[in-house]
Coordinates of C-alpha atoms in Angstrom, one line a residue:
Chain T
M36 CA 96.3 44.5 1.0
N37 CA 92.7 42.9 0.7
Y38 CA 90.5 45.0 2.4
H39 CA 87.3 44.7 2.6
W40 CA 85.2 47.0 1.1
N41 CA 81.4 48.3 1.4
W42 CA 80.3 51.4 1.1
G43 CA 76.7 50.7 1.0
I44 CA 77.8 50.3 5.2
F45 CA 76.4 53.6 6.0
L46 CA 72.9 53.1 5.5
E47 CA 72.9 49.9 7.7
R48 CA 71.4 49.1 10.9
I49 CA 74.1 49.5 14.2
K50 CA 74.1 46.5 16.3
G51 CA 71.7 46.5 18.5
G52 CA 70.4 49.5 17.5
E53 CA 67.4 51.0 16.0
E54 CA 69.7 53.7 14.2
T55 CA 71.9 54.1 11.5
Y56 CA 75.3 53.9 11.3
L57 CA 74.9 57.4 9.3
S58 CA 72.8 58.8 11.8
W59 CA 75.9 58.5 14.0
I60 CA 78.3 60.9 11.7
L61 CA 76.0 63.7 11.6
T62 CA 74.7 63.6 15.1
G63 CA 78.7 64.2 15.7
F64 CA 79.2 66.9 12.2
G65 CA 75.8 68.8 14.7
W66 CA 78.6 68.3 17.8
T67 CA 81.5 69.5 15.8
V68 CA 79.5 72.8 14.7
S69 CA 78.2 73.3 18.0
V70 CA 81.0 73.3 19.6
S71 CA 83.2 75.2 17.1
L72 CA 81.0 78.1 16.7
C73 CA 80.3 78.2 20.4
S74 CA 83.4 78.3 20.6
W75 CA 84.6 80.7 18.3
A76 CA 82.3 83.2 20.0
I77 CA 84.3 83.3 23.3
A78 CA 87.3 83.1 21.8
L79 CA 86.9 86.3 20.0
L80 CA 84.8 87.8 22.9
L81 CA 87.5 87.4 25.4
G82 CA 90.4 87.3 22.4
F83 CA 89.6 90.8 22.0
L84 CA 89.6 91.7 25.3
V85 CA 92.2 90.5 26.4
G86 CA 94.1 91.6 23.5
T87 CA 93.9 94.8 23.7
L88 CA 93.8 95.3 27.2
R89 CA 97.3 94.0 26.1
T90 CA 98.0 97.7 24.9
A91 CA 97.1 99.0 27.5
P92 CA 99.3 102.2 29.5
N93 CA 98.3 100.9 32.6
R94 CA 101.0 97.3 33.0
W95 CA 100.0 95.4 35.5
V96 CA 96.8 95.4 33.0
A97 CA 98.9 93.9 30.8
R98 CA 101.0 91.9 32.4
L99 CA 97.9 89.8 33.9
C100 CA 96.8 90.2 29.9
N101 CA 100.0 88.4 28.6
A102 CA 100.0 86.0 32.2
Y103 CA 97.0 84.6 31.0
V104 CA 97.8 84.6 27.3
E105 CA 101.2 82.3 28.6
L106 CA 99.2 80.4 30.8
F107 CA 96.6 78.7 27.9
R108 CA 99.2 78.9 24.9
N109 CA 102.4 76.3 27.1
I110 CA 99.8 73.5 27.9
P111 CA 98.4 71.1 25.3
L112 CA 94.7 71.7 24.3
L113 CA 94.6 67.9 25.6
V114 CA 95.9 68.3 29.1
Q115 CA 93.1 71.6 29.1
M116 CA 90.4 69.7 28.0
F117 CA 91.2 66.6 30.9
L118 CA 92.3 69.7 34.0
W119 CA 88.1 71.6 33.1
F120 CA 86.6 68.1 33.2
F121 CA 88.2 67.0 36.4
V122 CA 90.1 68.7 38.8
V123 CA 87.8 72.7 37.6
P124 CA 84.7 71.4 39.3
E125 CA 86.9 69.7 42.8
L126 CA 87.5 72.8 42.8
L127 CA 84.7 75.5 43.1
P128 CA 83.8 75.7 46.9
R129 CA 80.8 72.3 47.7
G130 CA 77.1 72.8 45.8
L131 CA 78.2 74.2 42.9
S132 CA 80.7 71.4 42.7
M133 CA 78.2 68.9 43.5
W134 CA 75.6 71.0 40.7
V135 CA 78.4 70.7 38.2
K136 CA 79.4 67.5 38.5
R137 CA 75.9 65.8 38.3
D138 CA 72.5 68.7 37.4
M139 CA 74.8 70.3 35.1
P140 CA 72.8 69.8 31.2
A141 CA 75.0 69.0 28.4
K142 CA 78.4 68.9 30.3
E143 CA 80.6 67.2 28.0
F144 CA 79.7 70.3 25.5
A145 CA 79.9 72.5 28.2
T146 CA 83.1 71.7 28.9
A147 CA 84.5 70.7 26.0
T148 CA 83.1 75.2 24.6
V149 CA 84.5 77.0 28.0
C150 CA 87.6 75.2 27.7
L151 CA 88.4 74.9 23.6
G152 CA 87.2 78.9 23.7
L153 CA 90.0 80.2 26.2
F154 CA 92.0 78.2 24.4
T155 CA 91.3 79.5 20.8
S156 CA 91.0 83.2 22.8
A157 CA 95.2 83.1 24.4
R158 CA 96.1 82.9 20.2
I159 CA 93.3 85.6 19.3
A160 CA 94.3 88.7 21.7
E161 CA 98.3 87.2 20.7
Q162 CA 96.4 88.6 16.9
V163 CA 94.9 91.6 17.7
R164 CA 97.8 92.7 20.0
A165 CA 100.0 92.3 17.0
G166 CA 97.5 93.9 14.4
I167 CA 96.5 97.3 16.9
Q168 CA 101.1 97.8 17.3
S169 CA 101.7 97.6 13.5
L170 CA 98.8 100.5 13.1
P171 CA 101.2 102.9 13.1
R172 CA 101.7 105.8 15.3
G173 CA 100.0 108.5 14.5
Q174 CA 96.8 106.7 14.3
R175 CA 96.5 106.9 18.2
Y176 CA 97.2 110.5 18.6
A177 CA 95.4 111.7 15.8
G178 CA 92.4 110.0 17.6
L179 CA 93.9 111.2 21.7
A180 CA 94.1 114.5 19.0
M181 CA 90.8 114.7 17.5
G182 CA 89.2 115.1 22.2
F183 CA 88.8 111.3 21.8
T184 CA 89.4 109.4 24.8
L185 CA 91.4 106.3 24.9
P186 CA 88.3 103.7 24.3
Q187 CA 87.3 106.2 22.4
T188 CA 90.3 105.9 20.5
Y189 CA 90.4 102.0 20.1
R190 CA 86.5 101.5 20.1
Y191 CA 86.4 103.8 16.3
V192 CA 90.5 104.3 15.6
L193 CA 92.5 101.0 16.1
L194 CA 90.4 98.6 16.9
P195 CA 88.5 99.0 13.5
M196 CA 91.4 98.9 11.4
A197 CA 94.1 96.3 14.1
F198 CA 89.7 93.3 13.6
R199 CA 90.7 94.3 9.2
I200 CA 94.2 93.9 9.6
I201 CA 94.3 90.2 10.9
L202 CA 91.7 88.6 9.0
P203 CA 94.1 86.2 7.1
P204 CA 95.5 84.6 10.3
L205 CA 92.5 85.3 12.0
T206 CA 91.0 83.4 8.9
S207 CA 93.2 80.2 10.0
E208 CA 92.0 80.2 13.5
F209 CA 88.9 79.7 12.7
M210 CA 89.5 76.7 10.3
N211 CA 91.9 75.9 13.1
V212 CA 88.9 76.1 15.8
F213 CA 86.7 73.1 13.6
K214 CA 90.3 71.3 13.9
N215 CA 90.5 71.3 17.2
S216 CA 87.7 70.8 18.6
S217 CA 88.1 66.8 17.1
V218 CA 90.2 66.8 20.8
A219 CA 86.9 66.9 22.6
F220 CA 86.7 63.3 21.9
A221 CA 88.7 62.9 25.1
I222 CA 86.3 63.5 27.6
G223 CA 83.1 62.6 25.9
V224 CA 81.6 64.5 23.9
L225 CA 79.5 62.7 20.9
E226 CA 81.4 65.1 17.5
L227 CA 83.2 63.1 14.4
T228 CA 85.9 61.9 15.5
F229 CA 84.3 60.1 18.9
Q230 CA 81.2 59.1 16.3
A231 CA 84.6 57.7 13.9
R232 CA 85.9 56.2 16.1
Q233 CA 83.3 54.2 17.7
M234 CA 81.7 53.7 14.1
Q235 CA 85.3 52.2 13.5
E236 CA 84.9 49.9 15.9
D237 CA 81.7 48.9 15.3
S238 CA 81.8 48.2 12.1
E239 CA 85.2 47.0 11.3
Q240 CA 84.9 49.3 7.7
G241 CA 87.7 52.3 9.5
I242 CA 88.6 54.0 6.2
E243 CA 85.7 54.0 4.9
T244 CA 84.4 55.7 8.1
Y245 CA 87.1 57.9 8.2
L246 CA 87.0 59.2 4.1
A247 CA 83.7 60.0 5.5
V248 CA 85.0 61.7 7.9
T249 CA 87.5 63.4 6.7
L250 CA 85.6 65.0 3.9
L251 CA 82.9 66.5 6.8
Y252 CA 86.0 68.4 8.6
F253 CA 86.9 69.6 4.7
I254 CA 83.6 70.8 4.4
C255 CA 83.6 72.5 7.9
A256 CA 86.9 74.3 7.0
F257 CA 85.7 74.8 3.7
I258 CA 82.9 77.3 4.6
A259 CA 85.7 78.7 6.9
H260 CA 87.3 79.7 3.5
R261 CA 85.2 81.1 1.7
G262 CA 83.8 83.3 4.7
M263 CA 86.2 84.9 5.9
S264 CA 87.2 85.7 2.9
W265 CA 83.8 87.4 1.4
I266 CA 84.0 89.9 4.5
E267 CA 87.8 90.6 4.5
K268 CA 87.0 91.3 1.0
R269 CA 84.2 93.7 2.0
T270 CA 86.3 95.2 5.5
R271 CA 88.8 96.6 2.8
V272 CA 91.2 99.4 3.4
P273 CA 91.3 101.2 1.2
G274 CA 95.0 102.0 0.9
Y275 CA 96.3 99.1 1.9
I276 CA 98.2 96.7 0.4
A277 CA 95.7 93.8 0.7
A278 CA 93.3 96.6 -1.7
A279 CA 94.6 96.5 -4.5
K280 CA 93.1 94.2 -6.4
Chain M
M44 CA 86.7 73.7 48.3
V45 CA 86.0 70.0 47.5
A46 CA 89.3 69.2 47.0
D47 CA 91.4 67.8 48.7
F48 CA 94.6 67.2 47.0
D49 CA 97.8 64.8 48.2
F50 CA 100.6 65.1 45.8
S51 CA 102.1 62.8 47.9
V52 CA 102.4 59.8 45.0
L53 CA 103.7 61.6 42.6
Q54 CA 107.3 60.5 44.9
P55 CA 106.1 56.4 43.5
S56 CA 105.0 56.6 39.9
L57 CA 108.1 59.3 38.7
T58 CA 110.2 56.7 37.4
F59 CA 106.7 55.9 34.9
L60 CA 105.9 58.7 33.9
W61 CA 109.8 59.6 33.3
T62 CA 109.2 56.8 30.7
G63 CA 105.8 58.5 29.4
F64 CA 107.6 61.7 29.5
L65 CA 110.9 60.5 27.5
F66 CA 108.4 59.0 24.5
S67 CA 106.6 62.6 24.4
A68 CA 110.3 63.8 24.1
N69 CA 111.5 61.3 21.7
L70 CA 108.6 61.1 19.3
T71 CA 109.5 65.2 19.2
L72 CA 112.6 65.2 18.7
V73 CA 112.5 62.2 15.4
A74 CA 109.6 63.8 14.1
M75 CA 111.0 67.4 14.3
T76 CA 114.9 66.1 12.6
G77 CA 112.2 63.7 9.9
G78 CA 109.9 67.1 9.6
I79 CA 112.3 69.4 8.4
V80 CA 114.2 66.8 6.0
F81 CA 111.2 65.8 4.3
G82 CA 110.0 68.9 4.6
T83 CA 113.1 70.7 3.2
L84 CA 112.6 68.0 0.0
L85 CA 109.0 69.1 0.4
A86 CA 109.6 72.9 -0.1
M87 CA 111.7 72.3 -2.6
G88 CA 109.9 70.5 -4.5
R89 CA 107.1 72.8 -4.5
L90 CA 108.7 75.9 -5.7
A91 CA 110.6 73.6 -8.6
D92 CA 109.7 73.9 -12.2
L93 CA 108.1 71.0 -12.8
G94 CA 104.5 71.3 -13.0
F95 CA 103.8 68.4 -11.7
V96 CA 106.5 67.6 -8.4
S97 CA 105.6 71.4 -7.5
R98 CA 101.6 70.4 -7.8
A99 CA 102.0 67.0 -5.8
A100 CA 104.1 68.4 -3.1
A101 CA 101.3 71.3 -2.8
A102 CA 98.5 68.4 -2.6
Y103 CA 99.8 67.0 0.6
V104 CA 100.7 69.9 1.8
N105 CA 97.3 71.1 1.8
L106 CA 95.8 67.5 3.1
M107 CA 97.9 66.9 5.8
R108 CA 97.0 70.9 6.7
S109 CA 93.2 71.0 6.8
I110 CA 93.0 67.6 9.2
P111 CA 92.8 67.2 12.5
L112 CA 96.1 66.4 13.6
V113 CA 93.8 63.5 16.1
M114 CA 92.5 62.4 12.7
V115 CA 96.2 61.9 10.7
I116 CA 96.7 59.9 14.0
L117 CA 93.6 57.2 13.7
W118 CA 94.2 57.0 9.5
F119 CA 98.2 55.8 9.2
F120 CA 96.7 53.8 13.1
L121 CA 94.8 51.5 11.2
V122 CA 95.6 51.9 7.6
I123 CA 99.8 50.8 7.7
P124 CA 98.7 47.1 9.1
L125 CA 96.7 46.8 6.7
I126 CA 99.8 47.5 3.9
T127 CA 102.0 45.6 6.2
G128 CA 99.7 42.5 6.7
K129 CA 100.8 42.9 10.5
P130 CA 100.1 45.4 13.6
V131 CA 102.8 47.9 13.9
G132 CA 102.0 48.8 17.5
A133 CA 101.3 52.2 19.0
E134 CA 104.2 53.6 19.8
R135 CA 106.0 52.6 16.1
S136 CA 103.4 54.2 14.1
A137 CA 103.3 57.3 16.0
L138 CA 106.8 58.6 15.1
I139 CA 105.4 57.8 11.7
T140 CA 102.4 59.3 11.5
F141 CA 104.1 62.2 13.5
T142 CA 107.0 63.1 11.1
A143 CA 104.9 62.8 7.7
F144 CA 102.7 65.2 9.7
E145 CA 105.4 67.8 10.7
A146 CA 106.6 68.2 7.3
A147 CA 103.7 69.2 6.1
Y148 CA 104.2 72.5 8.7
Y149 CA 108.1 72.5 8.2
S150 CA 107.3 72.6 4.3
E151 CA 105.4 75.5 4.3
I152 CA 108.3 77.1 6.7
M153 CA 110.9 76.7 4.8
R154 CA 109.3 77.5 1.7
A155 CA 109.1 80.9 3.0
G156 CA 112.4 80.7 3.9
I157 CA 114.1 80.0 0.3
Q158 CA 111.1 82.6 -0.8
S159 CA 113.0 85.2 1.7
V160 CA 116.7 85.1 0.1
S161 CA 117.4 87.2 -2.4
R162 CA 116.6 86.6 -6.5
G163 CA 120.4 87.6 -6.5
Q164 CA 121.9 85.1 -4.7
V165 CA 120.5 82.2 -7.1
M166 CA 122.0 84.0 -9.5
A167 CA 125.5 84.6 -7.9
G168 CA 125.4 80.7 -7.7
Q169 CA 124.6 79.8 -11.1
A170 CA 127.6 83.3 -12.8
L171 CA 129.0 81.1 -10.3
G172 CA 128.9 77.6 -11.6
M173 CA 126.9 75.5 -9.3
T174 CA 124.5 73.5 -9.9
Y175 CA 120.5 73.7 -8.7
W176 CA 121.8 70.8 -5.6
Q177 CA 125.8 73.2 -5.0
S178 CA 123.8 76.2 -4.8
M179 CA 121.1 74.7 -2.6
G180 CA 123.1 73.7 -0.3
L181 CA 125.9 75.9 -0.1
V182 CA 124.2 78.9 -0.9
I183 CA 120.1 79.7 -0.5
L184 CA 119.5 76.5 2.2
P185 CA 121.7 77.4 4.5
Q186 CA 120.1 80.9 5.2
A187 CA 116.6 79.9 4.7
F188 CA 117.3 77.8 8.4
R189 CA 118.7 81.0 9.6
N190 CA 117.1 83.2 8.8
M191 CA 113.6 80.7 9.6
L192 CA 115.9 79.4 12.9
P193 CA 112.8 80.5 15.5
I194 CA 109.6 80.4 13.3
L195 CA 111.5 76.5 13.5
L196 CA 112.0 76.0 17.0
T197 CA 108.0 77.6 17.4
Q198 CA 107.3 75.1 15.4
T199 CA 108.8 72.5 17.6
I200 CA 107.4 73.8 20.9
I201 CA 103.4 73.1 19.1
L202 CA 104.9 69.8 18.3
F203 CA 106.3 69.4 21.4
Q204 CA 102.6 69.8 23.0
D205 CA 100.8 68.0 20.2
T206 CA 102.5 64.8 20.9
S207 CA 99.7 65.0 24.1
L208 CA 97.2 63.7 20.7
V209 CA 98.5 59.9 20.5
Y210 CA 96.3 59.1 24.0
A211 CA 93.8 59.2 20.3
I212 CA 95.6 55.6 19.8
G213 CA 96.7 55.0 23.1
A214 CA 100.8 54.9 23.2
K215 CA 102.3 55.8 26.2
D216 CA 103.6 59.7 26.1
L217 CA 103.8 62.1 28.8
L218 CA 99.7 62.0 29.4
K219 CA 99.0 58.2 28.7
A220 CA 101.2 57.7 31.3
A221 CA 99.9 61.2 34.1
E222 CA 96.6 58.6 32.9
I223 CA 97.4 55.0 33.8
A224 CA 98.9 55.8 37.1
G225 CA 96.1 58.7 38.2
K226 CA 94.1 55.2 37.9
N227 CA 96.6 53.0 39.6
Y228 CA 96.8 55.7 42.6
N229 CA 93.2 56.1 42.5
R230 CA 94.6 60.4 42.4
P231 CA 93.8 60.6 38.7
M232 CA 93.4 64.8 39.0
E233 CA 97.7 65.4 41.0
M234 CA 98.5 63.7 37.9
Y235 CA 96.4 65.6 35.4
I236 CA 98.1 69.3 37.3
F237 CA 101.8 67.8 37.1
A238 CA 101.9 66.8 34.1
A239 CA 99.9 70.1 33.0
V240 CA 102.8 72.0 35.4
I241 CA 104.6 69.5 33.2
Y242 CA 103.6 71.0 29.3
F243 CA 103.6 74.6 30.8
A244 CA 106.8 74.7 32.4
I245 CA 109.1 73.3 29.2
C246 CA 107.1 75.0 26.6
L247 CA 107.3 78.7 28.5
A248 CA 111.1 78.0 29.1
L249 CA 111.6 76.9 24.8
S250 CA 109.3 80.0 24.4
T251 CA 111.7 82.2 25.8
L252 CA 115.0 80.8 24.4
V253 CA 113.0 81.2 21.2
K254 CA 112.7 84.9 21.4
R255 CA 115.8 85.7 23.0
L256 CA 117.5 83.3 20.1
Q257 CA 115.4 85.2 17.4
K258 CA 117.0 89.0 18.9
K259 CA 120.0 87.9 19.2
I260 CA 120.5 85.5 15.6
A261 CA 118.6 88.8 13.5
I262 CA 120.6 89.9 10.4
V263 CA 121.6 93.7 10.4
R264 CA 120.6 94.4 7.2

């Protein structure tokens, strides 16, 4: 193995340009974090909505939400990216389609965020449903017996409990969002993976590039993990196994 | 609606798409088999009393699980030729990467499986005079496999979906074949939809089967 190491590569100028390679990587880091956080917001909102409705008394609503989850779970994320990017704009009404294809600002970013958000929301919906169904039936009856309406029972009793129970798998999901955001390179979002590939081809210092980028992914995962553990600690339910020190 | 689809272009490209699909299926099977074998060894290593073995296994598993798969694919694609001195090709590199990567995920499942077998079983094996390997192979692992079979299969479904990520290094799987066919006929949309439908149908069928299997093999305790 005769590899020519060159750690100084990050401070060198890119070929025929003013920027350094470091600025490429940092831009990539910025896009990775933005895509991940925005998708996470969409995923949490939709995931909790769909997951809750899956336990609803109305059969048809529950079935529709199950279909939603199955649809987004059984198609690879990368294929979904291509569908959102190439196929969906064609299905829109003409005026809107033209706008999406030509004038929409940050088109790649928006597409990747919506795609990753919906993909993740299906997985969160699965966890939310499991969390709600793991609660003893008595909790629901107690809420109704107190004179709460069904939405109130969900709002004040079931959802807060379910949220705390599913925090550990939710943590893994939050870390997954950062990992999955790497797929956005395929539709041209200038995130970390995209920039890493570009820098490797341009500078031919692949090992240094991938080491640096891998480290940045680690940092994201670590911060996500610490943040979620903090929330987990703050929201423990007294009397549950998780609450014991 | 702007789109007017023409799915008739699918027919002439079916054989080509089929070769892509075969690669996806082959990659899934190889990575599943290799991943379960290496994963089981990793899990046994992690549960071993030897400090450095369990730490090394844990480090490997945690490292693999905290990097995006696309990055791992790019890593191997870059590093294997550096070590061997010659290019290995996208397809072969994908086979090695997926086996190594999936082993980490299967290992966590097998670890849970081994830990789900009750202590008494281990002691019973010892009491019968069995060696470590005998009690592992004849008592513990068969039960661990049975308990974890549905989860192992679910992981394989995820693995099948993830094989689409070999797109990053240009290996010709179903998705890449669909893209190439789409370019040839200037009909990318139809091809992407077709690929999505195939993935969806297979994954939905498999996950329904797993659900049924789960009910069937559940051990009544």
